[in-house]
Coordinates of N, CA and C in Angstrom, one line a residue:
M1 N 110.6 105.2 107.8 CA 110.2 104.7 106.5 C 111.1 103.5 106.0
P2 N 110.4 102.4 105.5 CA 111.2 101.3 105.0 C 112.2 101.8 103.9
A3 N 113.3 101.1 103.8 CA 114.3 101.5 102.9 C 113.8 101.4 101.5
P4 N 113.1 100.3 101.0 CA 112.6 100.3 99.7 C 111.6 101.4 99.3
I5 N 110.9 101.9 100.3 CA 110.0 103.0 100.1 C 110.8 104.3 99.9
A6 N 111.8 104.5 100.7 CA 112.6 105.6 100.6 C 113.3 105.7 99.3
L7 N 113.8 104.5 98.8 CA 114.4 104.4 97.5 C 113.4 104.7 96.4
F8 N 112.2 104.1 96.5 CA 111.2 104.4 95.5 C 111.0 105.9 95.5
A9 N 110.8 106.5 96.5 CA 110.5 108.0 96.5 C 111.6 108.8 95.9
A10 N 112.9 108.4 96.2 CA 114.0 109.1 95.5 C 114.1 108.8 94.0
L11 N 113.7 107.5 93.6 CA 113.6 107.3 92.1 C 112.6 108.1 91.5
A12 N 111.5 108.2 92.1 CA 110.2 108.9 91.6 C 110.6 110.3 91.4
A13 N 111.3 111.0 92.4 CA 111.7 112.4 92.4 C 112.7 112.6 91.2
L14 N 113.6 111.6 91.0 CA 114.7 111.8 90.0 C 114.1 111.6 88.6
D15 N 113.1 110.7 88.5 CA 112.4 110.5 87.2 C 111.6 111.8 86.8
T16 N 110.9 112.4 87.8 CA 110.2 113.7 87.5 C 111.2 114.7 87.1
L17 N 112.3 114.7 87.7 CA 113.4 115.8 87.4 C 113.8 115.4 85.9
G18 N 113.9 114.1 85.5 CA 114.3 113.8 84.3 C 113.3 114.2 83.1
V19 N 112.0 114.1 83.5 CA 110.9 114.6 82.7 C 111.0 116.2 82.5
A20 N 111.3 116.8 83.7 CA 111.3 118.3 83.6 C 112.5 118.8 82.8
L21 N 113.6 118.1 82.9 CA 114.8 118.4 82.1 C 114.8 117.8 80.7
D22 N 113.8 116.9 80.4 CA 113.8 116.2 79.1 C 115.1 115.4 79.0
D23 N 115.5 114.8 80.1 CA 116.8 114.1 80.0 C 116.5 112.6 79.9
P24 N 116.7 112.0 78.6 CA 116.4 110.6 78.5 C 117.3 109.7 79.4
I25 N 118.5 110.0 79.6 CA 119.4 109.1 80.4 C 118.8 109.0 81.8
L26 N 118.5 110.1 82.5 CA 117.8 110.1 83.8 C 116.6 109.3 83.8
K27 N 115.7 109.5 82.8 CA 114.5 108.8 82.7 C 114.7 107.3 82.6
W28 N 115.6 106.9 81.7 CA 115.9 105.4 81.6 C 116.5 104.8 82.8
A29 N 117.3 105.7 83.6 CA 118.0 105.2 84.7 C 117.0 105.0 86.0
T30 N 115.8 105.6 85.9 CA 114.9 105.7 87.1 C 113.7 105.0 86.9
K31 N 112.9 105.3 85.8 CA 111.6 104.8 85.6 C 111.5 103.3 85.6
P32 N 112.3 102.6 84.9 CA 112.2 101.1 85.0 C 112.4 100.4 86.3
L33 N 113.0 101.2 87.2 CA 113.2 100.6 88.6 C 112.1 100.9 89.6
L34 N 111.1 101.7 89.3 CA 110.1 102.0 90.2 C 109.3 100.9 90.6
A35 N 108.7 100.1 89.7 CA 107.8 99.0 90.1 C 108.7 97.9 90.7
P36 N 109.9 97.5 90.2 CA 110.7 96.4 90.9 C 111.1 96.7 92.3
V37 N 111.2 98.1 92.7 CA 111.6 98.3 94.1 C 110.3 98.0 95.0
L38 N 109.1 98.3 94.4 CA 108.0 98.0 95.1 C 107.7 96.5 95.3
V39 N 108.1 95.8 94.2 CA 108.1 94.2 94.4 C 108.9 93.8 95.5
L40 N 110.2 94.4 95.6 CA 111.0 94.0 96.7 C 110.4 94.4 98.1
Y41 N 109.8 95.5 98.2 CA 109.1 96.0 99.4 C 108.0 95.0 99.7
L42 N 107.1 94.7 98.8 CA 105.9 93.8 99.1 C 106.4 92.5 99.4
L43 N 107.4 91.9 98.7 CA 107.8 90.6 99.1 C 108.3 90.5 100.5
R44 N 109.1 91.6 100.9 CA 109.7 91.7 102.3 C 108.5 91.8 103.3
A45 N 107.4 92.5 103.0 CA 106.4 92.8 103.9 C 105.5 91.6 104.0
T46 N 105.1 91.0 102.8 CA 104.0 89.9 102.9 C 104.5 88.7 102.3
G47 N 105.7 88.5 101.8 CA 106.0 87.3 101.1 C 105.2 87.3 99.8
R48 N 104.8 86.1 99.3 CA 104.1 85.9 98.0 C 102.7 85.9 98.2
R49 N 102.2 86.4 99.3 CA 100.7 86.4 99.6 C 99.9 87.1 98.5
H50 N 100.4 88.2 98.1 CA 99.7 88.9 97.0 C 100.3 88.8 95.6
G51 N 100.1 87.6 95.2 CA 100.6 87.2 93.8 C 100.1 88.1 92.7
P52 N 98.8 88.4 92.6 CA 98.4 89.2 91.5 C 98.9 90.6 91.6
V53 N 99.2 91.1 92.8 CA 99.8 92.5 92.8 C 101.2 92.4 92.3
L54 N 102.0 91.4 92.6 CA 103.3 91.3 92.2 C 103.4 91.1 90.7
I55 N 102.5 90.3 90.2 CA 102.4 90.1 88.7 C 102.1 91.4 88.1
G56 N 101.1 92.2 88.6 CA 100.8 93.5 88.1 C 101.9 94.4 88.0
L57 N 102.7 94.4 89.1 CA 104.0 95.3 89.1 C 105.0 94.8 88.0
G58 N 105.0 93.5 87.6 CA 105.8 93.1 86.5 C 105.3 93.7 85.2
F59 N 104.0 93.6 85.0 CA 103.4 94.2 83.9 C 103.7 95.7 83.8
A60 N 103.7 96.3 85.0 CA 103.9 97.8 85.0 C 105.3 98.1 84.7
T61 N 106.3 97.3 85.1 CA 107.8 97.4 84.8 C 107.8 97.5 83.2
A62 N 107.3 96.4 82.6 CA 107.4 96.3 81.1 C 106.7 97.5 80.5
G63 N 105.6 97.8 81.0 CA 104.9 99.0 80.5 C 105.7 100.4 80.6
D64 N 106.3 100.5 81.6 CA 107.1 101.8 81.8 C 108.3 101.8 80.8
I65 N 108.9 100.6 80.6 CA 109.9 100.6 79.6 C 109.3 100.8 78.2
A66 N 108.2 100.3 77.9 CA 107.6 100.5 76.5 C 107.3 102.0 76.3
L67 N 106.8 102.6 77.4 CA 106.4 104.0 77.2 C 107.6 105.0 77.1
L68 N 108.8 104.5 77.5 CA 109.9 105.3 77.3 C 110.4 105.4 75.8
I69 N 109.9 104.5 75.1 CA 110.2 104.4 73.6 C 109.2 105.3 72.8
P70 N 109.7 106.3 72.0 CA 108.7 107.0 71.3 C 108.0 106.2 70.2
G71 N 106.8 106.7 69.8 CA 106.2 106.2 68.6 C 104.8 105.4 69.1
P72 N 103.9 105.3 68.1 CA 102.6 104.7 68.4 C 102.7 103.2 68.7
V73 N 103.5 102.5 68.1 CA 103.6 101.1 68.5 C 104.1 100.9 69.9
A74 N 105.1 101.6 70.3 CA 105.4 101.5 71.8 C 104.3 101.9 72.7
F75 N 103.6 103.0 72.3 CA 102.5 103.5 73.1 C 101.4 102.4 73.2
A76 N 101.1 101.8 72.1 CA 100.1 100.7 72.1 C 100.6 99.5 73.0
T77 N 101.8 99.2 72.9 CA 102.4 98.1 73.6 C 102.4 98.4 75.2
G78 N 102.7 99.7 75.5 CA 102.6 100.0 76.9 C 101.3 100.0 77.5
L79 N 100.3 100.5 76.6 CA 98.8 100.4 76.9 C 98.3 99.0 77.3
G80 N 98.8 98.1 76.4 CA 98.4 96.7 76.6 C 99.0 96.1 77.8
L81 N 100.3 96.5 78.1 CA 100.9 96.0 79.3 C 100.3 96.5 80.7
F82 N 99.9 97.8 80.6 CA 99.2 98.4 81.8 C 97.8 97.9 81.9
L83 N 97.2 97.5 80.8 CA 95.9 96.8 80.9 C 96.0 95.5 81.7
G84 N 97.1 94.8 81.4 CA 97.4 93.5 82.2 C 97.6 93.9 83.7
A85 N 98.3 95.0 83.9 CA 98.6 95.4 85.3 C 97.2 95.7 86.0
Q86 N 96.4 96.4 85.4 CA 95.1 96.8 86.0 C 94.2 95.6 86.2
I87 N 94.2 94.7 85.4 CA 93.5 93.4 85.5 C 94.1 92.7 86.7
C88 N 95.4 92.6 86.9 CA 96.0 91.9 88.0 C 95.5 92.6 89.3
W89 N 95.7 93.9 89.4 CA 95.3 94.6 90.6 C 93.8 94.5 91.0
T90 N 93.0 94.6 90.0 CA 91.5 94.4 90.2 C 91.3 93.0 90.7
T91 N 91.9 92.0 90.1 CA 91.8 90.7 90.7 C 92.1 90.6 92.2
A92 N 93.3 91.2 92.5 CA 93.6 91.2 93.9 C 92.6 91.9 94.8
F93 N 92.0 93.0 94.3 CA 91.1 93.7 95.2 C 89.8 92.8 95.2
V94 N 89.4 92.2 94.2 CA 88.2 91.2 94.2 C 88.5 90.1 95.2
R95 N 89.6 89.5 95.2 CA 90.0 88.4 96.1 C 89.9 89.0 97.6
A96 N 90.1 90.2 97.8 CA 90.0 90.9 99.1 C 88.5 91.2 99.5
G97 N 87.6 90.9 98.7 CA 86.2 91.2 98.9 C 85.6 92.4 98.4
A98 N 86.1 92.8 97.2 CA 85.6 94.1 96.6 C 84.2 93.9 96.0
V99 N 83.8 92.8 95.5 CA 82.5 92.7 94.9 C 81.4 92.9 96.0
A100 N 81.5 92.3 97.1 CA 80.5 92.6 98.3 C 80.6 94.0 98.8
H101 N 81.9 94.4 98.8 CA 82.0 95.9 99.3 C 81.4 96.9 98.4
L102 N 81.4 96.7 97.0 CA 80.8 97.6 96.1 C 79.4 97.3 96.0
A103 N 78.8 96.2 96.3 CA 77.4 95.9 96.3 C 76.6 96.8 97.2
A104 N 77.3 97.2 98.2 CA 76.6 98.2 99.1 C 76.9 99.7 98.8
R105 N 77.8 99.9 97.8 CA 78.3 101.2 97.4 C 78.1 101.5 96.0
R106 N 76.9 101.3 95.4 CA 76.7 101.3 94.0 C 76.8 102.7 93.5
T107 N 76.7 103.7 94.3 CA 76.9 105.3 93.9 C 78.3 105.4 93.5
L108 N 79.2 104.8 94.3 CA 80.7 105.0 94.0 C 81.0 104.4 92.7
L109 N 80.5 103.2 92.4 CA 80.8 102.5 91.0 C 80.2 103.4 89.9
A110 N 78.9 103.9 90.2 CA 78.3 104.7 89.2 C 79.1 106.0 88.9
C111 N 79.7 106.6 89.9 CA 80.4 107.8 89.6 C 81.7 107.6 88.9
Y112 N 82.4 106.5 89.1 CA 83.5 106.1 88.3 C 83.1 105.8 86.9
L113 N 81.9 105.1 86.6 CA 81.5 104.8 85.3 C 81.1 106.1 84.5
A114 N 80.5 107.0 85.3 CA 80.2 108.3 84.7 C 81.5 109.1 84.3
L115 N 82.4 109.0 85.1 CA 83.7 109.7 84.8 C 84.3 109.0 83.6
W116 N 84.3 107.8 83.4 CA 84.9 107.0 82.2 C 84.1 107.4 81.1
A117 N 82.7 107.5 81.1 CA 81.9 107.8 80.0 C 82.1 109.3 79.6
G118 N 82.2 110.2 80.5 CA 82.4 111.6 80.2 C 83.8 111.8 79.5
A119 N 84.8 111.1 80.0 CA 86.1 111.3 79.4 C 86.1 110.7 78.0
M120 N 85.5 109.6 77.7 CA 85.4 109.0 76.4 C 84.6 110.0 75.4
V121 N 83.6 110.5 75.9 CA 82.8 111.4 75.0 C 83.6 112.6 74.7
A122 N 84.4 113.1 75.6 CA 85.2 114.3 75.4 C 86.4 114.0 74.5
L123 N 87.1 112.9 74.7 CA 88.3 112.7 74.1 C 88.2 111.9 72.8
A124 N 87.3 111.1 72.6 CA 87.2 110.2 71.4 C 87.2 110.8 70.1
P125 N 86.4 111.9 69.9 CA 86.4 112.7 68.7 C 87.8 113.0 68.1
A126 N 88.8 113.3 69.1 CA 90.1 113.7 68.7 C 91.0 112.5 68.5
L127 N 90.6 111.3 68.7 CA 91.5 110.1 68.5 C 91.1 109.3 67.3
R128 N 92.1 108.6 66.8 CA 91.8 107.6 65.7 C 90.8 106.6 66.4
P129 N 89.9 106.0 65.5 CA 88.9 105.0 66.1 C 89.7 103.9 66.8
A130 N 90.7 103.3 66.3 CA 91.3 102.2 67.0 C 91.9 102.6 68.2
L131 N 92.6 103.8 68.3 CA 93.1 104.2 69.6 C 92.0 104.6 70.6
A132 N 90.9 105.1 70.1 CA 89.8 105.5 71.0 C 89.2 104.1 71.6
A133 N 89.1 103.1 70.8 CA 88.5 101.9 71.3 C 89.5 101.3 72.3
A134 N 90.9 101.3 72.1 CA 91.9 100.8 73.0 C 91.7 101.6 74.4
L135 N 91.8 102.9 74.2 CA 91.8 103.7 75.4 C 90.4 103.5 76.2
G136 N 89.3 103.3 75.4 CA 88.0 103.1 76.1 C 88.0 101.8 76.9
L137 N 88.7 100.8 76.3 CA 88.7 99.5 77.0 C 89.6 99.7 78.3
Y138 N 90.8 100.2 78.1 CA 91.7 100.5 79.2 C 91.0 101.2 80.3
G139 N 90.4 102.4 79.8 CA 89.9 103.2 80.8 C 88.7 102.5 81.7
L140 N 88.0 101.6 81.0 CA 86.9 100.9 81.8 C 87.5 99.9 82.8
V141 N 88.6 99.3 82.5 CA 89.3 98.4 83.4 C 90.0 99.2 84.5
L142 N 90.5 100.4 84.1 CA 91.2 101.3 85.1 C 90.2 101.8 86.2
V143 N 89.0 102.2 85.8 CA 88.0 102.7 86.8 C 87.5 101.6 87.5
A144 N 87.4 100.4 87.0 CA 87.1 99.1 87.8 C 88.1 98.9 89.0
M145 N 89.4 99.1 88.6 CA 90.4 98.9 89.6 C 90.3 99.9 90.6
A146 N 90.0 101.2 90.3 CA 89.9 102.3 91.2 C 88.7 102.1 92.1
A147 N 87.6 101.6 91.5 CA 86.4 101.4 92.5 C 86.6 100.3 93.4
T148 N 87.2 99.1 92.9 CA 87.4 98.0 93.8 C 88.5 98.3 94.8
A149 N 89.3 99.3 94.6 CA 90.4 99.5 95.5 C 89.9 100.0 96.8
H150 N 88.6 100.5 97.0 CA 88.1 100.9 98.1 C 88.0 99.8 99.2
V151 N 88.0 98.6 98.7 CA 87.8 97.6 99.7 C 89.0 97.5 100.8
L152 N 90.0 98.1 100.4 CA 91.2 98.1 101.4 C 91.3 99.4 102.2
G153 N 90.3 100.2 102.0 CA 90.3 101.4 102.9 C 90.9 102.7 102.1
P154 N 91.0 103.8 102.8 CA 91.3 105.1 102.2 C 92.6 105.1 101.4
R155 N 93.7 104.5 101.9 CA 94.9 104.6 101.2 C 94.9 104.0 99.8
A156 N 94.3 102.7 99.7 CA 94.1 102.1 98.4 C 93.2 103.0 97.6
A157 N 92.0 103.5 98.1 CA 91.1 104.2 97.5 C 91.7 105.5 96.8
W158 N 92.5 106.2 97.6 CA 93.2 107.3 97.0 C 94.2 106.8 95.9
G159 N 94.9 105.7 96.1 CA 95.8 105.2 95.1 C 95.1 105.0 93.8
G160 N 93.9 104.4 93.9 CA 93.1 104.1 92.6 C 92.7 105.5 91.9
A161 N 92.3 106.4 92.8 CA 91.8 107.7 92.3 C 92.9 108.4 91.5
V162 N 94.1 108.4 92.2 CA 95.3 109.1 91.6 C 95.7 108.5 90.4
F163 N 95.6 107.2 90.3 CA 95.9 106.4 89.1 C 95.1 106.8 87.9
V164 N 93.8 107.1 88.2 CA 92.8 107.5 87.2 C 93.3 108.9 86.7
L165 N 93.6 109.8 87.7 CA 94.0 111.2 87.3 C 95.3 111.1 86.4
S166 N 96.3 110.2 86.8 CA 97.6 110.2 86.1 C 97.3 109.7 84.7
D167 N 96.6 108.6 84.5 CA 96.2 108.1 83.1 C 95.3 109.1 82.3
L168 N 94.5 109.9 83.1 CA 93.7 110.8 82.3 C 94.7 111.9 81.7
L169 N 95.6 112.2 82.4 CA 96.6 113.2 81.9 C 97.3 112.7 80.6
I170 N 97.5 111.4 80.6 CA 98.1 110.7 79.4 C 97.1 110.7 78.3
G171 N 95.8 110.4 78.6 CA 94.8 110.4 77.6 C 94.6 111.8 77.0
L172 N 94.7 112.8 77.8 CA 94.5 114.2 77.3 C 95.6 114.5 76.3
G173 N 96.8 114.1 76.6 CA 98.1 114.3 75.7 C 97.7 113.5 74.4
A174 N 97.2 112.2 74.4 CA 97.0 111.5 73.3 C 96.0 112.2 72.4
A175 N 95.1 112.8 73.0 CA 94.0 113.5 72.3 C 94.4 115.0 71.8
G176 N 95.6 115.3 72.0 CA 96.1 116.7 71.6 C 95.7 117.9 72.6
V177 N 95.2 117.4 73.7 CA 94.8 118.5 74.7 C 96.0 118.6 75.7
D178 N 96.5 119.9 75.8 CA 97.7 120.1 76.6 C 97.5 121.3 77.4
F179 N 98.2 121.4 78.5 CA 98.3 122.7 79.3 C 99.6 122.6 80.1
P180 N 100.1 123.7 80.5 CA 101.4 123.9 81.2 C 101.4 122.8 82.4
G181 N 102.5 122.1 82.3 CA 102.7 121.1 83.5 C 102.0 119.8 83.4
R182 N 101.2 119.6 82.3 CA 100.6 118.3 82.2 C 101.4 117.0 82.2
S183 N 102.5 117.2 81.3 CA 103.3 116.1 81.2 C 104.2 115.9 82.4
L184 N 104.4 117.0 83.1 CA 105.3 116.9 84.3 C 104.5 116.2 85.5
L185 N 103.1 116.3 85.4 CA 102.3 115.8 86.4 C 102.1 114.3 86.4
V186 N 102.4 113.8 85.2 CA 102.1 112.3 84.9 C 102.9 111.4 85.9
M187 N 104.2 111.7 85.9 CA 105.0 110.8 86.7 C 104.8 110.9 88.2
P188 N 104.8 112.1 88.8 CA 104.5 112.0 90.3 C 103.2 111.5 90.7
T189 N 102.1 111.7 89.9 CA 100.8 111.1 90.2 C 100.9 109.6 90.0
Y190 N 101.6 109.1 88.9 CA 101.6 107.7 88.8 C 102.4 107.0 89.9
A191 N 103.6 107.6 90.3 CA 104.4 107.1 91.4 C 103.6 107.1 92.7
L192 N 102.9 108.2 93.0 CA 102.1 108.2 94.2 C 101.0 107.1 94.2
A193 N 100.3 106.9 93.0 CA 99.3 105.9 93.0 C 99.8 104.5 93.2
L194 N 101.0 104.2 92.6 CA 101.6 102.9 92.8 C 101.9 102.7 94.2
G195 N 102.7 103.7 94.8 CA 103.0 103.7 96.3 C 101.8 103.4 97.2
L196 N 100.7 104.1 97.0 CA 99.5 104.0 97.8 C 99.1 102.6 97.8
I197 N 98.9 102.1 96.5 CA 98.2 100.8 96.4 C 99.0 99.7 96.9
V198 N 100.4 99.7 96.7 CA 101.2 98.6 97.1 C 101.4 98.7 98.7
T199 N 101.6 99.8 99.2 CA 101.6 99.9 100.7 C 100.3 99.5 101.4
A200 N 99.1 99.9 100.7 CA 97.8 99.3 101.2 C 97.8 97.9 101.3
F201 N 98.3 97.2 100.2 CA 98.3 95.8 100.1 C 99.4 95.2 101.3
A202 N 100.5 95.9 101.4 CA 101.4 95.4 102.5 C 100.8 95.5 103.9
G203 N 100.0 96.5 104.2 CA 99.4 96.6 105.4 C 98.3 95.6 105.5
H204 N 97.6 95.3 104.4 CA 96.5 94.3 104.5 C 97.1 93.0 104.8
G205 N 98.3 92.6 104.2 CA 98.9 91.4 104.5 C 99.4 91.3 105.9
V206 N 99.9 92.4 106.5 CA 100.4 92.3 107.9 C 99.1 92.0 108.8
R207 N 98.1 92.8 108.6 CA 96.8 92.5 109.4 C 96.3 91.1 109.2
A208 N 96.4 90.6 108.0 CA 95.9 89.2 107.8 C 96.7 88.2 108.4
R209 N 98.0 88.5 108.7 CA 98.9 87.5 109.3 C 99.0 87.6 110.8
T210 N 98.5 88.7 111.3 CA 98.5 89.0 112.7 C 97.5 88.1 113.5
P211 N 97.9 87.2 114.4 CA 96.9 86.4 115.1 C 96.0 87.2 116.0
A212 N 94.9 86.7 116.2 CA 93.9 87.4 117.1 C 94.4 87.2 118.5
P213 N 94.3 88.1 119.4 CA 94.7 88.0 120.7 C 93.8 86.8 121.4
V214 N 94.5 86.1 122.2 CA 93.9 84.9 123.0 C 93.4 85.4 124.3
E215 N 92.1 85.2 124.6 CA 91.6 85.7 125.9 C 92.0 84.7 126.9
T216 N 92.5 85.3 128.0 CA 92.9 84.4 129.2 C 91.7 84.3 130.1
P217 N 91.3 83.1 130.4 CA 90.1 82.9 131.2 C 90.4 83.5 132.6
A218 N 89.3 84.2 133.2 CA 89.4 84.8 134.5 C 89.6 83.7 135.5
P219 N 90.4 83.9 136.5 CA 90.5 82.9 137.5 C 89.2 82.7 138.4
S220 N 88.8 81.5 138.6 CA 87.6 81.2 139.2 C 87.7 81.3 140.7

């Protein structure tokens, strides 16, 4: 396992522990470092080849910090920053050929759109109109990211799906819907989603840089 990924896993575990213990010091010491460690990993693996992914991780870093601050203003700021992150990652998937990939998989896109619509119908009545509109916009971009992620294969596809799950857990909390372990599940699912998406791009970059084998002509 590459050292940055091992560090990322350790930080994610410690941050989850911080959530479980409701320890703000541990959460502040770990959560803001998650995305920067993945930036280091992706730069080492592919250089600056995946610029939109790196920019998205920058948005995620700022969003993670904003969401550590209590209050509706910080939540709205974090939501806006993660909207920027999702747009960046969707852009990267589109650059990798996601539009043509999804054109032959319209059922997949329809399923994600149905999930988004169902979640909004269920949650919107419990939200203030402005927050419902903001979450609706964010959710639409989120499912677009998750659908386009399939272009890089199962690892990225699972990353997109787990990201939807993680943010759905946050949406449930915003709507006042809670159950045991909900808040504790947010961070490990978020970290897993980030890790899967970034390592998928790292592998894609390696494959893209690997030269095709040169055939040696048979002796005459």
